mmCIF file of C-alpha atoms and ligand atoms in Angstrom:
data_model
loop_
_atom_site.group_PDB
_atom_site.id
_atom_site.type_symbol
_atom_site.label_atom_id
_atom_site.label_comp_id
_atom_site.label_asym_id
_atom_site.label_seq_id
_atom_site.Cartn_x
_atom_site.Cartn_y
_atom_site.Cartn_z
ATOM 1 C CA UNK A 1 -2.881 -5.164 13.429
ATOM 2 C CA UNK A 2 -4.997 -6.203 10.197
ATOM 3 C CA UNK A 3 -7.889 -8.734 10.263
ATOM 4 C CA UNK A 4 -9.730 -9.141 6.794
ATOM 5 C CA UNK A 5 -12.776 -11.421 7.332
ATOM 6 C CA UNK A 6 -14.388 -12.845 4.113
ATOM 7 C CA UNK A 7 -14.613 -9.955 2.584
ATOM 8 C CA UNK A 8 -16.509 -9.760 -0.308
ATOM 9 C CA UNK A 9 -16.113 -7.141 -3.604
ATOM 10 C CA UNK A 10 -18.616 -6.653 -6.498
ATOM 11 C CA UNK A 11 -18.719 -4.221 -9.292
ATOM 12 C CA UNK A 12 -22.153 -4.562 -11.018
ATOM 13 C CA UNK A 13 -22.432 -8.225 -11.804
ATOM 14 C CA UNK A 14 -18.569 -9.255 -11.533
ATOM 15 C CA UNK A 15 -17.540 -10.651 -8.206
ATOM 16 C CA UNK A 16 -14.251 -8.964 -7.998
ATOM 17 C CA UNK A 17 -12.961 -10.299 -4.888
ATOM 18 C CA UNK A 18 -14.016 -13.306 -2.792
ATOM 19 C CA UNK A 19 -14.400 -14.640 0.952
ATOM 20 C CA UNK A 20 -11.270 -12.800 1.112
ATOM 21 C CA UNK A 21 -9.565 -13.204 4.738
ATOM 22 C CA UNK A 22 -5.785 -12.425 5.265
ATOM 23 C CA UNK A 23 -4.416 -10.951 8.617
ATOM 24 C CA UNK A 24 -1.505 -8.748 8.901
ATOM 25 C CA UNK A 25 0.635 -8.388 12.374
ATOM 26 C CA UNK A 26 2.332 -5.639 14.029
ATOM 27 C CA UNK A 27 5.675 -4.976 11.818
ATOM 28 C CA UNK A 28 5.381 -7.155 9.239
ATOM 29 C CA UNK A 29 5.312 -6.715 5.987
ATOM 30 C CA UNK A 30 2.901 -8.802 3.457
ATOM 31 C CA UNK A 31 3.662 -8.527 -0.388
ATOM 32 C CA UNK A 32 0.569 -9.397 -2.471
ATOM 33 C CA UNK A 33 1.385 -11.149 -6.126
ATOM 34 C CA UNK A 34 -1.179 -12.438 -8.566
ATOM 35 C CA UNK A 35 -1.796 -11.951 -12.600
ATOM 36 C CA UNK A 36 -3.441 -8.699 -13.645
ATOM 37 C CA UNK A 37 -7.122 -8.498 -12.926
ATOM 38 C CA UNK A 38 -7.203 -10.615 -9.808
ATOM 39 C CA UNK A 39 -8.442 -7.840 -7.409
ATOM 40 C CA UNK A 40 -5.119 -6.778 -5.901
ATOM 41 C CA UNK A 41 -5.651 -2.982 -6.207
ATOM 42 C CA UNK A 42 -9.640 -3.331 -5.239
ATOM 43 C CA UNK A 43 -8.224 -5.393 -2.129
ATOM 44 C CA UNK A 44 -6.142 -2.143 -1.078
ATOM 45 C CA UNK A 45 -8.599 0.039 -2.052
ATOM 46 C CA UNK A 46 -11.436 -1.815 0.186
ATOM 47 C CA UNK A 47 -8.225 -1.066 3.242
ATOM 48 C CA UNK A 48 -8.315 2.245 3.250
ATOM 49 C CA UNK A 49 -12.382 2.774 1.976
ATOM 50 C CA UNK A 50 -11.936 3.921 -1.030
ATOM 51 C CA UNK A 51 -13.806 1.367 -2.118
ATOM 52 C CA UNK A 52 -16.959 -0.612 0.174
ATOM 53 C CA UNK A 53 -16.693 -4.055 -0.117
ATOM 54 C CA UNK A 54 -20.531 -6.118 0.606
ATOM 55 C CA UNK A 55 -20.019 -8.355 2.839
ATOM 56 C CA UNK A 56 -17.302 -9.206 5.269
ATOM 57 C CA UNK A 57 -14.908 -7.111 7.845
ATOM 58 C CA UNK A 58 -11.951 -5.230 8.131
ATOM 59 C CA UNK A 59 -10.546 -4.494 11.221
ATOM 60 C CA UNK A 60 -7.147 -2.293 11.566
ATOM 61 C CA UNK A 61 -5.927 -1.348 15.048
ATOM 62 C CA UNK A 62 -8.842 -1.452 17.342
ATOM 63 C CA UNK A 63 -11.578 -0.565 14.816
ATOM 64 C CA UNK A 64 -13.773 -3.319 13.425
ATOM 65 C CA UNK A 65 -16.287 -2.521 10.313
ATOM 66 C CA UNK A 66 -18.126 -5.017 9.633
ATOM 67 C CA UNK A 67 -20.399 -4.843 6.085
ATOM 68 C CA UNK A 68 -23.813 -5.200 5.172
ATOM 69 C CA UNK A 69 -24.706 -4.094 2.171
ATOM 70 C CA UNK A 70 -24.440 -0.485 3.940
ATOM 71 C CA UNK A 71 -21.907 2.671 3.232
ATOM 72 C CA UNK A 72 -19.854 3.071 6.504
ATOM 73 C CA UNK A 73 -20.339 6.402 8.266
ATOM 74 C CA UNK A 74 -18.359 9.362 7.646
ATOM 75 C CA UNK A 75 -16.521 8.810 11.191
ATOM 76 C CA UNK A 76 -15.915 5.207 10.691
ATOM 77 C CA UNK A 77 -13.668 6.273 7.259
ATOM 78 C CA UNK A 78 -11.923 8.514 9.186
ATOM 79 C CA UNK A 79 -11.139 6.342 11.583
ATOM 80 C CA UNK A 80 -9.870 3.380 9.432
ATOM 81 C CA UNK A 81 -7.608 6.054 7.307
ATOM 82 C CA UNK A 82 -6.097 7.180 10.708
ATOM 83 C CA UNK A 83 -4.298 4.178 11.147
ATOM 84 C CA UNK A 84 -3.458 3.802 7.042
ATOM 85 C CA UNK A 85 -0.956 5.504 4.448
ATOM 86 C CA UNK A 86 -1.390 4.736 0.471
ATOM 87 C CA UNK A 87 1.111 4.874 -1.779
ATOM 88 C CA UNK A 88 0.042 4.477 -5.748
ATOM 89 C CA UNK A 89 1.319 3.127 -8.448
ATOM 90 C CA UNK A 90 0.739 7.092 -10.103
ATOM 91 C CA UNK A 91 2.145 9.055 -7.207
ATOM 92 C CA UNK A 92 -0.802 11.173 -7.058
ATOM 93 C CA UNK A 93 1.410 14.299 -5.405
ATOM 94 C CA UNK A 94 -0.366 18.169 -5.930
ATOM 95 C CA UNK A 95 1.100 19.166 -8.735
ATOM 96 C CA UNK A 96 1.145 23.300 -7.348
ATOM 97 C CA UNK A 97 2.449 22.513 -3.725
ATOM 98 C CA UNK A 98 6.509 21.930 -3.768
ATOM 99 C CA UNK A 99 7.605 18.626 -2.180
ATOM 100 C CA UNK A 100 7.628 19.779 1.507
ATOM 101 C CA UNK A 101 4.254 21.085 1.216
ATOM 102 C CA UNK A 102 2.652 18.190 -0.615
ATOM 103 C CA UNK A 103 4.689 16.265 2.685
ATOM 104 C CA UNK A 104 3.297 18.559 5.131
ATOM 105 C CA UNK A 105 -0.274 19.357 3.476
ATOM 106 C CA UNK A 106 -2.367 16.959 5.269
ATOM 107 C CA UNK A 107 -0.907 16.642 8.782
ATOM 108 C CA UNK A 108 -1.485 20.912 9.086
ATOM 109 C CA UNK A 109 -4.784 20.708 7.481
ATOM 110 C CA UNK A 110 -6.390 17.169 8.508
ATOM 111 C CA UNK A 111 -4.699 16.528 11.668
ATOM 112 C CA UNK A 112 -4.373 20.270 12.143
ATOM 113 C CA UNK A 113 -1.090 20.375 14.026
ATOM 114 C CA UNK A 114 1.654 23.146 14.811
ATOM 115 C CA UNK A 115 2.711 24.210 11.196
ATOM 116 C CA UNK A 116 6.167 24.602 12.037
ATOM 117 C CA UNK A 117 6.511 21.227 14.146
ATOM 118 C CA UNK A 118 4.901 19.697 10.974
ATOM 119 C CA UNK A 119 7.593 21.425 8.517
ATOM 120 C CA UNK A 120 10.669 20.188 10.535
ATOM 121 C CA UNK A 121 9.119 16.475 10.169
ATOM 122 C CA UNK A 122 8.719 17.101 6.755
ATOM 123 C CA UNK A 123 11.841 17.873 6.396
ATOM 124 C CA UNK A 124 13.220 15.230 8.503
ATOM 125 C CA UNK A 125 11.034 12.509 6.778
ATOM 126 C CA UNK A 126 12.407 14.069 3.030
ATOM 127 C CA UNK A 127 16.023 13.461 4.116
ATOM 128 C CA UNK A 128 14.986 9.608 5.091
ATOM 129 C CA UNK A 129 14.110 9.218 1.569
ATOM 130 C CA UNK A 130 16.990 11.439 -0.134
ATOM 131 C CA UNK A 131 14.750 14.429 -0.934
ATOM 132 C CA UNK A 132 17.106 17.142 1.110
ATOM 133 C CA UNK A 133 17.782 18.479 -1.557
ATOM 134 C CA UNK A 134 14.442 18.825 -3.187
ATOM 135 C CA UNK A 135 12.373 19.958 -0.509
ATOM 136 C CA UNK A 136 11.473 23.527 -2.589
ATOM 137 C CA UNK A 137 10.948 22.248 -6.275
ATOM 138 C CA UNK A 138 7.599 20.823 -7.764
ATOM 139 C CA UNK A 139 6.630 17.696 -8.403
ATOM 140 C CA UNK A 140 7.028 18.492 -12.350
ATOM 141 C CA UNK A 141 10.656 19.267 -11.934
ATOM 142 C CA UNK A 142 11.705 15.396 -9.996
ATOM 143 C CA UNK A 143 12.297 11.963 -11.759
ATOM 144 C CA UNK A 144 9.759 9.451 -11.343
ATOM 145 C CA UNK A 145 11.781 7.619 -8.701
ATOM 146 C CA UNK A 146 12.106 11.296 -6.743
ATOM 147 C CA UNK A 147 8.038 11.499 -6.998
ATOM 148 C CA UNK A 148 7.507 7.868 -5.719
ATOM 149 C CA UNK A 149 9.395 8.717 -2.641
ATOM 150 C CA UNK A 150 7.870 12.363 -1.901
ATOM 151 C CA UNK A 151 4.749 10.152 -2.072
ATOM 152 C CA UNK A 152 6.214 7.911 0.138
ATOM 153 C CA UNK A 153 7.159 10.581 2.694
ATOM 154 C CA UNK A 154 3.717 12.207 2.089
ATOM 155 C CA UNK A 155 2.144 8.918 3.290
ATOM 156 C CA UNK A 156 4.475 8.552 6.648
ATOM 157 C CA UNK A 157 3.988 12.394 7.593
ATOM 158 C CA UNK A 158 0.380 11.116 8.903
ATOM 159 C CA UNK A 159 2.491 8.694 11.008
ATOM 160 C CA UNK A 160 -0.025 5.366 10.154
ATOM 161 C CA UNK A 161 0.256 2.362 11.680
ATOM 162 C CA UNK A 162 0.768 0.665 8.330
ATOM 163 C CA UNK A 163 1.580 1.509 4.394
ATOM 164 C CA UNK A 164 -0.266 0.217 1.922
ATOM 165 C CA UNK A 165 1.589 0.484 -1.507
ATOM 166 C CA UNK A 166 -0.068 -0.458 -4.961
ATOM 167 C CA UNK A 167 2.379 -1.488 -7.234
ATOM 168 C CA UNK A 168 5.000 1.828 -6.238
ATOM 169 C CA UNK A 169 7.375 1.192 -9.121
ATOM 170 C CA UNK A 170 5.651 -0.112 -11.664
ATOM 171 C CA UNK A 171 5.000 3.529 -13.479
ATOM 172 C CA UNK A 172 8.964 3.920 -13.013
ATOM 173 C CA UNK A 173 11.416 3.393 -16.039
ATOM 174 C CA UNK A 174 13.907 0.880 -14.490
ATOM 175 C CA UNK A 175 17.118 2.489 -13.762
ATOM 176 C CA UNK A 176 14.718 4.910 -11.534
ATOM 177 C CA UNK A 177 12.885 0.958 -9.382
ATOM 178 C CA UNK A 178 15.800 0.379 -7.131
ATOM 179 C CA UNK A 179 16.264 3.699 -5.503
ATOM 180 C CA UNK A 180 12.285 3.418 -4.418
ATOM 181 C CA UNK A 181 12.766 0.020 -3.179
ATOM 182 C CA UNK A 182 15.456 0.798 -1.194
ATOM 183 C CA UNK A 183 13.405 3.331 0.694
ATOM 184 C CA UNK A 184 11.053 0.597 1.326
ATOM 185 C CA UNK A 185 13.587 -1.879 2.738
ATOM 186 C CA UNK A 186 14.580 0.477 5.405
ATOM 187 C CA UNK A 187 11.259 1.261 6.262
ATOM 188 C CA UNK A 188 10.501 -2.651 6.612
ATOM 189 C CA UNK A 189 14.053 -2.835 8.505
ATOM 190 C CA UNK A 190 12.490 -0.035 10.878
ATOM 191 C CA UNK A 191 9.553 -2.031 11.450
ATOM 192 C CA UNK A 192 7.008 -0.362 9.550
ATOM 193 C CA UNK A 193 4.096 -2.816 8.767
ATOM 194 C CA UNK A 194 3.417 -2.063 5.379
ATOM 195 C CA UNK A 195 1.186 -4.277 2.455
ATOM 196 C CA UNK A 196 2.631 -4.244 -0.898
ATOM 197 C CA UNK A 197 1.102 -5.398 -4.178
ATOM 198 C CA UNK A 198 4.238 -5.815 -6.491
ATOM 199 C CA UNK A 199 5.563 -7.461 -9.194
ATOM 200 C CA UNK A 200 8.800 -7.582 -8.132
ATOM 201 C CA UNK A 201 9.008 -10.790 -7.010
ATOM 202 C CA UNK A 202 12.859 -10.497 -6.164
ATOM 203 C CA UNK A 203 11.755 -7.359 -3.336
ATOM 204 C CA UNK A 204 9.387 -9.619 -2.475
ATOM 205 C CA UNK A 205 11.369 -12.673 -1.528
ATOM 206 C CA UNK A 206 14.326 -10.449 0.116
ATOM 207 C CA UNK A 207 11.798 -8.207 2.183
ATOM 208 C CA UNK A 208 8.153 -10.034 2.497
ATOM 209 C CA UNK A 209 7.381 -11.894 6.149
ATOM 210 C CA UNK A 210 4.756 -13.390 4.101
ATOM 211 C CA UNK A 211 3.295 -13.575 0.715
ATOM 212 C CA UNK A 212 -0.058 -13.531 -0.491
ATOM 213 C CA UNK A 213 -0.970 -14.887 -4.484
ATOM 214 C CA UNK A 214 -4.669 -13.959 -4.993
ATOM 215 C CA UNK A 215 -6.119 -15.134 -8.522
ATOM 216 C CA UNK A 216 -9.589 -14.758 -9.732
ATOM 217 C CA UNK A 217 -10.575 -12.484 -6.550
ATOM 218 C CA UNK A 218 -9.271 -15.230 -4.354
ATOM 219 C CA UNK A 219 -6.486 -16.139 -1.808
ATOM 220 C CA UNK A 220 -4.837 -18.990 -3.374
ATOM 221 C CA UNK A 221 -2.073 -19.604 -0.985
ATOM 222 C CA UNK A 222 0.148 -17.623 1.570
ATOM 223 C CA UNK A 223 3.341 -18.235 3.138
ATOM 224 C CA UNK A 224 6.700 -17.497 3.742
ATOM 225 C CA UNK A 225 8.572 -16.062 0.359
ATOM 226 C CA UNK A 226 11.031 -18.896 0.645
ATOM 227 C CA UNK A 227 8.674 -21.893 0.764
ATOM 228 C CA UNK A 228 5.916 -19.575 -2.069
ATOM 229 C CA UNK A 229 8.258 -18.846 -4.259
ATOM 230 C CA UNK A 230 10.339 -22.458 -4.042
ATOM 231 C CA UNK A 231 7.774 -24.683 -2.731
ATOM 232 C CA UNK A 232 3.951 -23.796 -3.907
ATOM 233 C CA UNK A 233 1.900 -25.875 -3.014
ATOM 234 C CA UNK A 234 -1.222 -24.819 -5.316
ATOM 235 C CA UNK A 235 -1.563 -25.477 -9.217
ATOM 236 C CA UNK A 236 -2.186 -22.063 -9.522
ATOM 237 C CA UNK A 237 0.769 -20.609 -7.872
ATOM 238 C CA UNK A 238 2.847 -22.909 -10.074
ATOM 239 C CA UNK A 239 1.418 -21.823 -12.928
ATOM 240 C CA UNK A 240 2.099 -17.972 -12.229
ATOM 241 C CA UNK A 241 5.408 -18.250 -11.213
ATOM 242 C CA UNK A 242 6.051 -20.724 -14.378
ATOM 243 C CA UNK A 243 5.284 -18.295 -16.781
ATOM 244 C CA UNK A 244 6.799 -15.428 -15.150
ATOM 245 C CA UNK A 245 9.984 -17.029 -15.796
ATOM 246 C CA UNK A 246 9.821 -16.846 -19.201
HETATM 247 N N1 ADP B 1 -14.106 0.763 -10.454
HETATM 248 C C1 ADP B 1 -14.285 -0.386 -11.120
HETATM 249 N N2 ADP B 1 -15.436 -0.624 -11.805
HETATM 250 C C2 ADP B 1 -15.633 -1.794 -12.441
HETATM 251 N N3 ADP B 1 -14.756 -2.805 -12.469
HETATM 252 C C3 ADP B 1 -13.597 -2.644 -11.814
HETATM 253 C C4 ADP B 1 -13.304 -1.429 -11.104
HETATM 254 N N4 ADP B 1 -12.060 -1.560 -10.532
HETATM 255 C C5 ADP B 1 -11.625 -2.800 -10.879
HETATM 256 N N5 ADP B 1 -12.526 -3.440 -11.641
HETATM 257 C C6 ADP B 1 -12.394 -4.815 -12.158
HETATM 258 O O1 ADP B 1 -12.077 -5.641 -11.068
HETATM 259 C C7 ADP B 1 -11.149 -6.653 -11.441
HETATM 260 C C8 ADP B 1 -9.959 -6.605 -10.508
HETATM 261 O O2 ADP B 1 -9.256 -5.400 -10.747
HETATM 262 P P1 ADP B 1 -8.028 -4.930 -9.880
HETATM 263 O O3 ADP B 1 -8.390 -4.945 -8.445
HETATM 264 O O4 ADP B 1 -7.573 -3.652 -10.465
HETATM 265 O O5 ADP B 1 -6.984 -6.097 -10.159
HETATM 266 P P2 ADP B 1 -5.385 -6.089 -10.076
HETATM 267 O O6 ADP B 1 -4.962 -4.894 -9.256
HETATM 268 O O7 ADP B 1 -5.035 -7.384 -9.440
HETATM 269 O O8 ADP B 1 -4.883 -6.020 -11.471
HETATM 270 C C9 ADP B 1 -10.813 -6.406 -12.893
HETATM 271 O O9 ADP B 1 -11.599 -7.264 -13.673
HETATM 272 C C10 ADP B 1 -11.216 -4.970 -13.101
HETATM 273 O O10 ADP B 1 -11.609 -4.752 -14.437
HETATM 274 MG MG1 MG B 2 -3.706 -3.332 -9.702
#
């Protein structure tokens, strides 16, 4: 589904990530972990183009770029956000389009499909996350936890292939984290393939096929939650997950 191929990630003169290669199959979901500052975010980022990595290649469903030091083309973008959804850490909704039309916005105008085919998804897709109710207000007048999953909504209206989620409760006070986790353990229990940078390393364990810990731009090790989280093999890892404890 995803093929990273030592990928490669500078800003100015800091490396920011490394001979980064991680692969991603159909339905499964891959939770990313590391201290602040290891290049989680520019990893997700360099997914979905927002950012151009140097060297390396991406592939995601049956498009390949490969880099060299040159932007990809307008249509090559296009292509690789096709098959991708983000979710931020921010939400990011439009703050003057109510909750079904920040839902609906991009499938009528990108994709430009039948407006009122698009509006019963949305609608549909707002009930999957517990927005019924909400479907008319603005994103000013929701919770946190009610934003993070119109965002999430926002990102399956485009119907991707997979998610991509940077660190989706982390803006959230904590009574608000479990209601947007839930979402994203039915979507996983769907079969959505979906990458996750998170620090909650409980979701993580319960819902991750696999975990990646990146440090200093770098894969350090990736397996199974179970044998990560109680088994790693790497000083690194050990040392992360020591002092998270505490
Ligand atoms: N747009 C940018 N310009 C310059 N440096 C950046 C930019 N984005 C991230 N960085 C740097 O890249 C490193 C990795 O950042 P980031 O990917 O945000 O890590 P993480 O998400 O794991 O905390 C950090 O040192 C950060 O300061
Ligand atoms: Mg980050």
């Amino acid at each position: 589904m995803i093929e990273i191929k030592d990928l490669d990630k500078s800003f100015g003169e800091q490396t920011v990530l490394r001979n980064i290669s991680i692969s991603v199959n159909q339905g499964e979901v891959l939770c990313l972990i590391g201290p602040s500052g290891s290049g989680k975010t520019t990893l997700l980022r360099c997914l979905n183009l927002l950012e151009t990595p140097e060297k390396g290649s991406i592939s995601i469903g049956d498009k390949t770029i490969t880099f060299q030091g040159k932007q990809p083309t307008k249509k090559q973008v296009s292509e690789i956000r096709r098959y991708s959804g983000m979710v931020f850490q921010g939400f990011h909704l439009f703050p003057h389009l109510t909750v079904i039309q920040n839902v609906a916005e991009a499938p009528i105008l990108v994709q430009k499909r039948n407006k009122q085919e698009v509006m019963e998804e949305a609608r549909e897709l707002l009930k999957k996350v517990g927005l019924s109710e909400h479907c008319d207000k603005y994103p000013e007048q929701l919770s946190g936890g009610q934003m993070q999953r119109a965002a999430i909504a926002r990102a399956l209206a485009m119907k991707p292939e997979v998610l991509l989620f940077d660190e989706p409760t982390s803006a959230l006070d904590p009574e608000l984290v479990g209601e947007v986790l839930a979402v994203m353990k039915n979507l996983a229990k769907e079969g959505q393939t979906m990458v996750i940078v998170t620090h909650e390393m409980n979701f993580a364990k319960e819902v991750a096929d696999r975990v990646v810990f990146m440090a200093d731009g770098k894969v350090v090790e990736t397996n199974r939650p179970e044998l990560l989280f109680e088994n790693p093999q790497k000083d690194r890892t050990k040392q992360f997950l020591r002092n998270l404890a505490h």
